[in-house]
PDB file of C-alpha atoms in Angstrom:
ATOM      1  CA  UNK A 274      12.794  -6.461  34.058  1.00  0.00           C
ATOM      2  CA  UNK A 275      14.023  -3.105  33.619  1.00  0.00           C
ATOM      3  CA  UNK A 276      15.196  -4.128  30.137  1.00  0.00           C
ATOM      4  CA  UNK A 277      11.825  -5.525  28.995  1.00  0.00           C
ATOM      5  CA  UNK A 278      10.393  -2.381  30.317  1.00  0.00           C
ATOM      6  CA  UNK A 279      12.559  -0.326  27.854  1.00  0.00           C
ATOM      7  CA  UNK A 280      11.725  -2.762  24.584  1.00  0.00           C
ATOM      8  CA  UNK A 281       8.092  -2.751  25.441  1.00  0.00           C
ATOM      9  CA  UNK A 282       8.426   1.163  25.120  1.00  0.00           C
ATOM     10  CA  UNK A 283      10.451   0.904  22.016  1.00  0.00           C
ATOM     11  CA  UNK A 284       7.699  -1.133  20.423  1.00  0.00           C
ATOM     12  CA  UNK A 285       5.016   1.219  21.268  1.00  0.00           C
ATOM     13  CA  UNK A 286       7.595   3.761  19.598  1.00  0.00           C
ATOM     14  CA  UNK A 287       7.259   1.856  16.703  1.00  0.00           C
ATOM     15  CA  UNK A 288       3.713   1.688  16.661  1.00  0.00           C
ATOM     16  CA  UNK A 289       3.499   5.003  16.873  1.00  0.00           C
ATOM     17  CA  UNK A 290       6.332   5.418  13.512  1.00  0.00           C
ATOM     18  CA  UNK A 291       3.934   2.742  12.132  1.00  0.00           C
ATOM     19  CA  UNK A 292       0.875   5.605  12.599  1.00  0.00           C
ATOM     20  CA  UNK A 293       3.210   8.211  11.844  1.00  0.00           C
ATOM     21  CA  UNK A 294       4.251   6.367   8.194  1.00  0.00           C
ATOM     22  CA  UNK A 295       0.582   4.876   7.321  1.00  0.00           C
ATOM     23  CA  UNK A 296      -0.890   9.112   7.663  1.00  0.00           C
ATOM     24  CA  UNK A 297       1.677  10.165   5.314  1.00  0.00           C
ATOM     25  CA  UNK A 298       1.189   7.200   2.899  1.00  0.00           C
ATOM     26  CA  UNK A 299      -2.819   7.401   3.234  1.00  0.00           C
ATOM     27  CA  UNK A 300      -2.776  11.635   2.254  1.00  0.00           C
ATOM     28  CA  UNK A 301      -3.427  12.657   5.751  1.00  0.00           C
ATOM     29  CA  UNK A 302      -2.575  16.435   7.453  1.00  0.00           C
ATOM     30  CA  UNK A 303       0.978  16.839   9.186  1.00  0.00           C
ATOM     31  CA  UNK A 304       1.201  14.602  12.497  1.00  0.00           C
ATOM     32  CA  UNK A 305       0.778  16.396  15.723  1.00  0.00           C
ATOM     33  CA  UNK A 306       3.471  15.253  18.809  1.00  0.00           C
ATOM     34  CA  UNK A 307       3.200  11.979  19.862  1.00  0.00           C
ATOM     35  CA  UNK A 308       3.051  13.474  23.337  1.00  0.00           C
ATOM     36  CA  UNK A 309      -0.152  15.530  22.180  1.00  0.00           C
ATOM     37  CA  UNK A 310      -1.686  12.149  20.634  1.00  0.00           C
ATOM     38  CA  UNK A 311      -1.592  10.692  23.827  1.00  0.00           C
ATOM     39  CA  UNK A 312      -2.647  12.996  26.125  1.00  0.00           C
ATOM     40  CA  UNK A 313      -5.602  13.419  23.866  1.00  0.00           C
ATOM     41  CA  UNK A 314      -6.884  10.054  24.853  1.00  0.00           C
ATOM     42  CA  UNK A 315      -7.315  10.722  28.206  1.00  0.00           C
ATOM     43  CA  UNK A 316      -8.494  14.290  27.692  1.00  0.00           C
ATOM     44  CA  UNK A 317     -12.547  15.308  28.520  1.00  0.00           C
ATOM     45  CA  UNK A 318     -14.015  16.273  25.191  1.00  0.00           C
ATOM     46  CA  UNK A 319     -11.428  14.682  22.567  1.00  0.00           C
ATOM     47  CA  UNK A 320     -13.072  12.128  20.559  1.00  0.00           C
ATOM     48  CA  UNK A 321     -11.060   8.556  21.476  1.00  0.00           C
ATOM     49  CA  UNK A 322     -10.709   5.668  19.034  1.00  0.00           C
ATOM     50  CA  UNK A 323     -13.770   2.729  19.076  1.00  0.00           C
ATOM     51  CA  UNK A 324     -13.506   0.395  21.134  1.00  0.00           C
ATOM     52  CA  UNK A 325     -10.760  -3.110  20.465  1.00  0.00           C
ATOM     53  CA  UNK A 326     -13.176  -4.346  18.046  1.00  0.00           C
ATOM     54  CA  UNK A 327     -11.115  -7.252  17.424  1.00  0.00           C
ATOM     55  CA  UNK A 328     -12.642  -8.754  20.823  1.00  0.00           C
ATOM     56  CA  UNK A 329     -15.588  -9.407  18.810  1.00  0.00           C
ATOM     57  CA  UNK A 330     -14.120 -12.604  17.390  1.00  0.00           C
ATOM     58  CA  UNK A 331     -11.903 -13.295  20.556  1.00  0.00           C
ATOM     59  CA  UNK A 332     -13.794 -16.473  21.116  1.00  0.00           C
ATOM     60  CA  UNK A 333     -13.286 -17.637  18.633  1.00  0.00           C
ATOM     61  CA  UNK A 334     -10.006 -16.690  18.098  1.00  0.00           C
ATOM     62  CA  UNK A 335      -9.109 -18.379  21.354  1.00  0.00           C
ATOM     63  CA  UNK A 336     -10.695 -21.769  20.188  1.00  0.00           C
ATOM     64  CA  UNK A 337      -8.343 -21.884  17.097  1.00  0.00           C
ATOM     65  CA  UNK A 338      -5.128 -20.683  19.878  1.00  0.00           C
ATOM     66  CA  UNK A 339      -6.670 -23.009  22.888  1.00  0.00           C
ATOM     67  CA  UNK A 340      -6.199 -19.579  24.755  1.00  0.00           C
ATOM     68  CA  UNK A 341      -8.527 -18.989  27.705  1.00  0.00           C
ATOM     69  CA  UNK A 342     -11.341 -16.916  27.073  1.00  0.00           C
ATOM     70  CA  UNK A 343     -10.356 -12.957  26.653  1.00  0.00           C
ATOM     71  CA  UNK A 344     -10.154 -10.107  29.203  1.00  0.00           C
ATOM     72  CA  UNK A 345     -13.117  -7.323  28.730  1.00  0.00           C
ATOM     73  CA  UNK A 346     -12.472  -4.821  26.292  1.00  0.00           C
ATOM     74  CA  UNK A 347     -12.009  -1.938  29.426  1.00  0.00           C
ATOM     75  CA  UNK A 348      -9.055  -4.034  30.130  1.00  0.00           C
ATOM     76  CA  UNK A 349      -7.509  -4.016  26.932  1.00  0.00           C
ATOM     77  CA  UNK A 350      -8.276  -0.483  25.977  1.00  0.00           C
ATOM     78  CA  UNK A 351      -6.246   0.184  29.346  1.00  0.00           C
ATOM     79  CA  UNK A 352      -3.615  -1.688  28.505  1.00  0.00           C
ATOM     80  CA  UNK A 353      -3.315   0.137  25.216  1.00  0.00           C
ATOM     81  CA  UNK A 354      -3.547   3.536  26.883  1.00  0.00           C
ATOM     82  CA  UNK A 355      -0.250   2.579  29.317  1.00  0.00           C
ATOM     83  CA  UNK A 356       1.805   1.830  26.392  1.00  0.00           C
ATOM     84  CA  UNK A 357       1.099   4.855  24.694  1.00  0.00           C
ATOM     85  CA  UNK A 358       1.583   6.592  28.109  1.00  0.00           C
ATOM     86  CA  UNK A 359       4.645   5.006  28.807  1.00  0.00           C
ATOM     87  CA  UNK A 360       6.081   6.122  25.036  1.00  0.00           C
ATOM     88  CA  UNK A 361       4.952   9.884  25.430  1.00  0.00           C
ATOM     89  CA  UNK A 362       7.582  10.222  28.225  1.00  0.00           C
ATOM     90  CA  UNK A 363      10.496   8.691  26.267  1.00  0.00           C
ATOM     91  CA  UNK A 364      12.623  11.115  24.181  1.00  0.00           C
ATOM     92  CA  UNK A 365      11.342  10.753  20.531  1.00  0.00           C
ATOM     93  CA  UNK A 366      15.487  10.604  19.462  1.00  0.00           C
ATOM     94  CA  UNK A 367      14.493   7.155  20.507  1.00  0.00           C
ATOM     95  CA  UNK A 368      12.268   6.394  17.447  1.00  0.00           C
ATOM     96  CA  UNK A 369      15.577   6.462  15.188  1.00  0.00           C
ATOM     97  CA  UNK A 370      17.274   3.770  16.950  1.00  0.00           C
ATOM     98  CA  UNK A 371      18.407   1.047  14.453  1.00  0.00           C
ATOM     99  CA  UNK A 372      18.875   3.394  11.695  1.00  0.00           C
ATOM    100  CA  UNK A 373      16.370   3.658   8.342  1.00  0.00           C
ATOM    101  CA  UNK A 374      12.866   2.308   8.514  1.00  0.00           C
ATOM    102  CA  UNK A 375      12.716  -0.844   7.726  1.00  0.00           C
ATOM    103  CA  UNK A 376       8.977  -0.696   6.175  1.00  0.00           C
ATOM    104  CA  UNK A 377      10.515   1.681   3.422  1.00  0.00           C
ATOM    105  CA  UNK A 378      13.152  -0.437   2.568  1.00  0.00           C
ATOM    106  CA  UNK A 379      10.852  -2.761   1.091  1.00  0.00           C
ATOM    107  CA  UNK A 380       8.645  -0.322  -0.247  1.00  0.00           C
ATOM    108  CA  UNK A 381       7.217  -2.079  -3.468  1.00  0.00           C
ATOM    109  CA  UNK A 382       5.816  -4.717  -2.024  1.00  0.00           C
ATOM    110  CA  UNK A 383       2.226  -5.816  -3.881  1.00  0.00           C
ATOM    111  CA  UNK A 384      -0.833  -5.509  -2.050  1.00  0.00           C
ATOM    112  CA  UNK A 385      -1.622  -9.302  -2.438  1.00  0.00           C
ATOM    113  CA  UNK A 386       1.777 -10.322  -1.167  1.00  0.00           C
ATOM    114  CA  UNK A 387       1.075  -8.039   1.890  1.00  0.00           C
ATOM    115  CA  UNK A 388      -1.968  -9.566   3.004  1.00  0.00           C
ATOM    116  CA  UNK A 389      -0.983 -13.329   2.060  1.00  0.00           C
ATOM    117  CA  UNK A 390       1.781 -12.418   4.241  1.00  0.00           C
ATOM    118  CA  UNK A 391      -0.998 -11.596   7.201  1.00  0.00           C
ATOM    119  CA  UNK A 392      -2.504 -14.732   6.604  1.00  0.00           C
ATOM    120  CA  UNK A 393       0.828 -16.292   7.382  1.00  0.00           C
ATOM    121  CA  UNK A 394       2.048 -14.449  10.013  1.00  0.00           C
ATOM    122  CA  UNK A 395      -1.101 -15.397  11.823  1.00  0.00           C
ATOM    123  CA  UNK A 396      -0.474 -19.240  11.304  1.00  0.00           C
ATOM    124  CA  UNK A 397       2.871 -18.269  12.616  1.00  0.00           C
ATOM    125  CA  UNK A 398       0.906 -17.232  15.629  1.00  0.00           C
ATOM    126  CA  UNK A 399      -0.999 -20.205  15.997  1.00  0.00           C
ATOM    127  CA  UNK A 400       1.956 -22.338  15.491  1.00  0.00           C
ATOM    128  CA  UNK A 401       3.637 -20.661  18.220  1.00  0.00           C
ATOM    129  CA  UNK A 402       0.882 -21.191  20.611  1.00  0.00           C
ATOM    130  CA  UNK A 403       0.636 -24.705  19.853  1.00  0.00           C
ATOM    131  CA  UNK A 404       4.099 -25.551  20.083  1.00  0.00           C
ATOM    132  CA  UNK A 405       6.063 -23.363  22.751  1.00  0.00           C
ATOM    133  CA  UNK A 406       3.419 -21.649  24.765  1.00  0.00           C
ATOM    134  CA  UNK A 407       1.198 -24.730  25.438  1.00  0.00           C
ATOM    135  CA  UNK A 408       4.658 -26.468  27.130  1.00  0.00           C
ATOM    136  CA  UNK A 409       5.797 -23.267  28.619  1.00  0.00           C
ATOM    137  CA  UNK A 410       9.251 -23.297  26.193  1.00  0.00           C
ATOM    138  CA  UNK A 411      10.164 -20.155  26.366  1.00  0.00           C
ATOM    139  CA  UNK A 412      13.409 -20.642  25.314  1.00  0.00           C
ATOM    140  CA  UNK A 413      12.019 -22.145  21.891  1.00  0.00           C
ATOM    141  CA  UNK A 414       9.346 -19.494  21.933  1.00  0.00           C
ATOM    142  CA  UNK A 415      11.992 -16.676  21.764  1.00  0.00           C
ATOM    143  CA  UNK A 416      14.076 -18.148  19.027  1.00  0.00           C
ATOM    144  CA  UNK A 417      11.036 -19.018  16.654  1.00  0.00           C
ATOM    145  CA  UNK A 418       9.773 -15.249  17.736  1.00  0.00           C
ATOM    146  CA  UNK A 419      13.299 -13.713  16.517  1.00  0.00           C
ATOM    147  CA  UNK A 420      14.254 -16.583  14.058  1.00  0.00           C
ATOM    148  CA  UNK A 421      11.210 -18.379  12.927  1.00  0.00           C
ATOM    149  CA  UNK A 422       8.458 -15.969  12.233  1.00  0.00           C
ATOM    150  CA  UNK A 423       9.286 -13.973   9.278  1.00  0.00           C
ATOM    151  CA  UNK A 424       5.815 -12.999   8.315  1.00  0.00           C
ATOM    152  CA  UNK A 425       4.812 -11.758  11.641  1.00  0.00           C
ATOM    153  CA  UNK A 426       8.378  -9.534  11.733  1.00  0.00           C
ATOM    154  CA  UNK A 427       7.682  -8.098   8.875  1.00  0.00           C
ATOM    155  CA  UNK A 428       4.062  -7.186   9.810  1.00  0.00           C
ATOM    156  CA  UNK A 429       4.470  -3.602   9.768  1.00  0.00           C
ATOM    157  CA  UNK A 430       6.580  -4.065   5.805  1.00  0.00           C
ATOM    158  CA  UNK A 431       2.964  -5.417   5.044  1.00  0.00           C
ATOM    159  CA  UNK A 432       0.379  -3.290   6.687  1.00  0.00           C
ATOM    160  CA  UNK A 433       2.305   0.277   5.211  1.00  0.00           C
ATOM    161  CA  UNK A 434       2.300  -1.659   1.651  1.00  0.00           C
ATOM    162  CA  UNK A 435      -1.541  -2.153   2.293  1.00  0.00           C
ATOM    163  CA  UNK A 436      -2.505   1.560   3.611  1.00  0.00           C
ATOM    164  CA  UNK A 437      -0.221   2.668   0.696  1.00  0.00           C
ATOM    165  CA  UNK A 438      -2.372   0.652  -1.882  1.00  0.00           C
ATOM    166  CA  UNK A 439      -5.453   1.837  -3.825  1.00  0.00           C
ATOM    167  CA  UNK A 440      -7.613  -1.081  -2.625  1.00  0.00           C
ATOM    168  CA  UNK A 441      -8.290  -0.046   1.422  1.00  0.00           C
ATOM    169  CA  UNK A 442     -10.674   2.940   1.185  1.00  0.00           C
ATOM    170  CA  UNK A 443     -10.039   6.035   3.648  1.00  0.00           C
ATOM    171  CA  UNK A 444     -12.370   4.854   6.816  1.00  0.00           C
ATOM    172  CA  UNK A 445     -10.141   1.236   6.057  1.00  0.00           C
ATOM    173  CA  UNK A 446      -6.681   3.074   6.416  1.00  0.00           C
ATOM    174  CA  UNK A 447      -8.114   4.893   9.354  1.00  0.00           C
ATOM    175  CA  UNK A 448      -9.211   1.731  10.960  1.00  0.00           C
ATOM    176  CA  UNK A 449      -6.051   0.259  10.436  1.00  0.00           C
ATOM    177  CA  UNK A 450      -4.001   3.078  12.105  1.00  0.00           C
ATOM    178  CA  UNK A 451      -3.005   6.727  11.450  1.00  0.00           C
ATOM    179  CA  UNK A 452      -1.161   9.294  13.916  1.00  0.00           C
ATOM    180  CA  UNK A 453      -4.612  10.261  14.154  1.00  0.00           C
ATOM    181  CA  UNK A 454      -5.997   7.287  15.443  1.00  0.00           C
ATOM    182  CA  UNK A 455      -3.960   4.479  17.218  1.00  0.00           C
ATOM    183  CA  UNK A 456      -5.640   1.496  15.136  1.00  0.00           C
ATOM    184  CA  UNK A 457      -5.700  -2.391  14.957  1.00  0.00           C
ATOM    185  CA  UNK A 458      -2.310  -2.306  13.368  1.00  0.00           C
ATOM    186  CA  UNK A 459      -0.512  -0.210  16.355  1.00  0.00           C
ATOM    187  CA  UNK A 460      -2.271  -2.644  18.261  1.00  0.00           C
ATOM    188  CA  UNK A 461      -0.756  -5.882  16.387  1.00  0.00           C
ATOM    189  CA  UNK A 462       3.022  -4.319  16.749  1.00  0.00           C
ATOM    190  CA  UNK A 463       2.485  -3.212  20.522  1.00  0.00           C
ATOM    191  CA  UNK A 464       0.822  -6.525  21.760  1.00  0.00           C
ATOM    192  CA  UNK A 465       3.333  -8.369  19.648  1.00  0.00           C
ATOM    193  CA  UNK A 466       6.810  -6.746  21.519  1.00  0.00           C
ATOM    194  CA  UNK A 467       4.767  -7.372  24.134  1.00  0.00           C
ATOM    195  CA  UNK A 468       5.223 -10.721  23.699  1.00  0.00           C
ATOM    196  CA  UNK A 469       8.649 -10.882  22.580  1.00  0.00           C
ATOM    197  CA  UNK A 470       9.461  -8.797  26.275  1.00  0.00           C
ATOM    198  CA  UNK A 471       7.640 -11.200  28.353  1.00  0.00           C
ATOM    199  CA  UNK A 472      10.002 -13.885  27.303  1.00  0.00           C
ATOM    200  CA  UNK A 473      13.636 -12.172  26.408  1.00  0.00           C
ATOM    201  CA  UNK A 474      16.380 -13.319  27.651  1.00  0.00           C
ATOM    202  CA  UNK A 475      16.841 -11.247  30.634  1.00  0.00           C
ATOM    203  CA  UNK A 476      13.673 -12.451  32.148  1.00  0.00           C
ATOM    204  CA  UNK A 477      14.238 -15.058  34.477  1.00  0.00           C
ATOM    205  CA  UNK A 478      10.857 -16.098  34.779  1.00  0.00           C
ATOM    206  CA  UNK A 479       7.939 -15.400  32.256  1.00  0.00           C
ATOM    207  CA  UNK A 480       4.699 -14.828  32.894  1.00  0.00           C
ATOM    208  CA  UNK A 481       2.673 -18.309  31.269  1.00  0.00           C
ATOM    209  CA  UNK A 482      -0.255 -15.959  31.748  1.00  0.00           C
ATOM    210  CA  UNK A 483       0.899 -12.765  30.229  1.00  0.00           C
ATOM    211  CA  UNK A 484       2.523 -15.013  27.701  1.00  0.00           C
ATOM    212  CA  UNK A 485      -1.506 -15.918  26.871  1.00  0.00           C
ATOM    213  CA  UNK A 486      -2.176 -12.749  27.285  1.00  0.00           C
ATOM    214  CA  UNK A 487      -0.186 -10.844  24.222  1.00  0.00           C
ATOM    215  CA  UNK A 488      -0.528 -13.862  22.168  1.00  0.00           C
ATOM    216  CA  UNK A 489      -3.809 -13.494  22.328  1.00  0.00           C
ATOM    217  CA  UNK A 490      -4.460 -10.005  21.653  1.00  0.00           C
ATOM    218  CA  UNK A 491      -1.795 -10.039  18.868  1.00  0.00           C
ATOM    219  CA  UNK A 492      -3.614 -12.437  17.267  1.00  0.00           C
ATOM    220  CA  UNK A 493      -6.971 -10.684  17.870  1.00  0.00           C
ATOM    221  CA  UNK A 494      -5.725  -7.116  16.681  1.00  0.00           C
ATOM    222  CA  UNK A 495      -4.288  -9.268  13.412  1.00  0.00           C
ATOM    223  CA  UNK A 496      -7.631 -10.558  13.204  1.00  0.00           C
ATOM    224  CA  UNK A 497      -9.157  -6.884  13.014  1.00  0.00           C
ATOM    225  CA  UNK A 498      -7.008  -5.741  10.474  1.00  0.00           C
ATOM    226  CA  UNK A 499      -7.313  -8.976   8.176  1.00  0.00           C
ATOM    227  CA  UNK A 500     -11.226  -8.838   8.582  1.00  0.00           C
ATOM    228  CA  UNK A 501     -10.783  -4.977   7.300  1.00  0.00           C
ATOM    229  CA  UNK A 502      -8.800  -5.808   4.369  1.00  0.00           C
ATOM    230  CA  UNK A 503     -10.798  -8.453   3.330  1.00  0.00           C
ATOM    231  CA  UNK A 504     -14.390  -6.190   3.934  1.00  0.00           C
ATOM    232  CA  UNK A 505     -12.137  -4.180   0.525  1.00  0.00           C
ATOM    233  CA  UNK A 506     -11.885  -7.643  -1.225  1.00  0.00           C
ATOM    234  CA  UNK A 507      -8.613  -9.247  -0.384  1.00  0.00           C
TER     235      UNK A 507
END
């Protein structure tokens, strides 16, 4: 458990890199510390982001997943908050493990590639649900997860090459995700190794319910952020 723990804080590290990398690449001011970013959530007087919008399409999100119907928004926003919580008190040295960024690597990648990749990783998604979670296989939900979906592992590859393109305009980027403002796209990466920690390989016995649970809000923050690229004409 301990294990999952520490990956589950890893990923909202990478979230936050993923924030960190999309302000640089949209032309916004020097990042403050992450610890500042989150404290600032839960500080009187400093404006928070808007509310998981992508709950506004969670029905029928969970009709196309046959998910149960979604948790409040309260809920989610909490859940959100604790991840970002639990990465403030991590030593940032942490945000280097596994050497260069991967999302610059591929820098280069063509705006339309990077959303048809969205489309895919959510059909990735779907399949998942359909296949594994529906007969509680988490063995065969881990591999596809690690193995099988390509698109949604190379989510945040995508989502830079989007916020680095000239077709999002600035409140798009922002909605998205900046150091500035922990978007829908933080939100795909953190409920997605999420996910991937509820069923590793040193859990013994997964959650079928959290299972539902990060599925479905990875699919409903991937949702957001495809319903914001298209609203700039993908």
């Amino acid at each position: 458990a301990t294990s999952s723990m520490g990956r589950f804080v890893l990923t909202a590290f990478l979230a936050a890199r993923f924030c960190a990398s999309a302000s640089a690449s949209s032309g916004f001011a020097a990042p403050p510390p992450l610890s500042l970013v989150a404290a600032s959530r839960r500080t009187p007087g400093v404006p928070s982001p808007p509310p998981f919008s992508g709950a506004r399409d969670a029905a029928a999100a969970s009709l196309s997943l046959g998910l149960d119907a979604p948790e409040n928004e309260s809920d989610v926003d909490r859940s959100r908050r604790a991840a970002l919580r639990l990465a403030a008190s991590v030593p940032v040295a942490l945000v280097q493990i596994g050497g260069s960024d991967p999302a610059r690597a591929k820098a280069g990648i063509k705006p339309e590639i990077a959303f048809a990749g969205l489309l895919k990783g959510r059909e990735e998604l779907v399949a998942a649900s359909k296949k594994y979670v529906s007969s509680k296989d988490y063995d065969g939900l881990r591999t596809y997860l690690a193995e099988g979906a390509v698109n949604m592992n190379g989510f945040e590859s995508n989502a830079l090459a989007l916020l680095e393109s000239k077709q999002l305009d600035a409140e798009s980027k922002k909605e998205i995700g900046t150091i500035r403002r922990y978007g829908a796209g933080a939100d795909v990466i953190i409920m997605y190794g999420g996910l991937k920690a509820e069923v590793a390989e040193d859990n013994d016995e997964p959650s079928y319910a959290e299972v539902q649970k990060y599925l479905r809000r990875t699919v409903d923050s991937l949702d957001e952020v495809i319903a914001i690229c298209r609203s700039n004409g993908f």
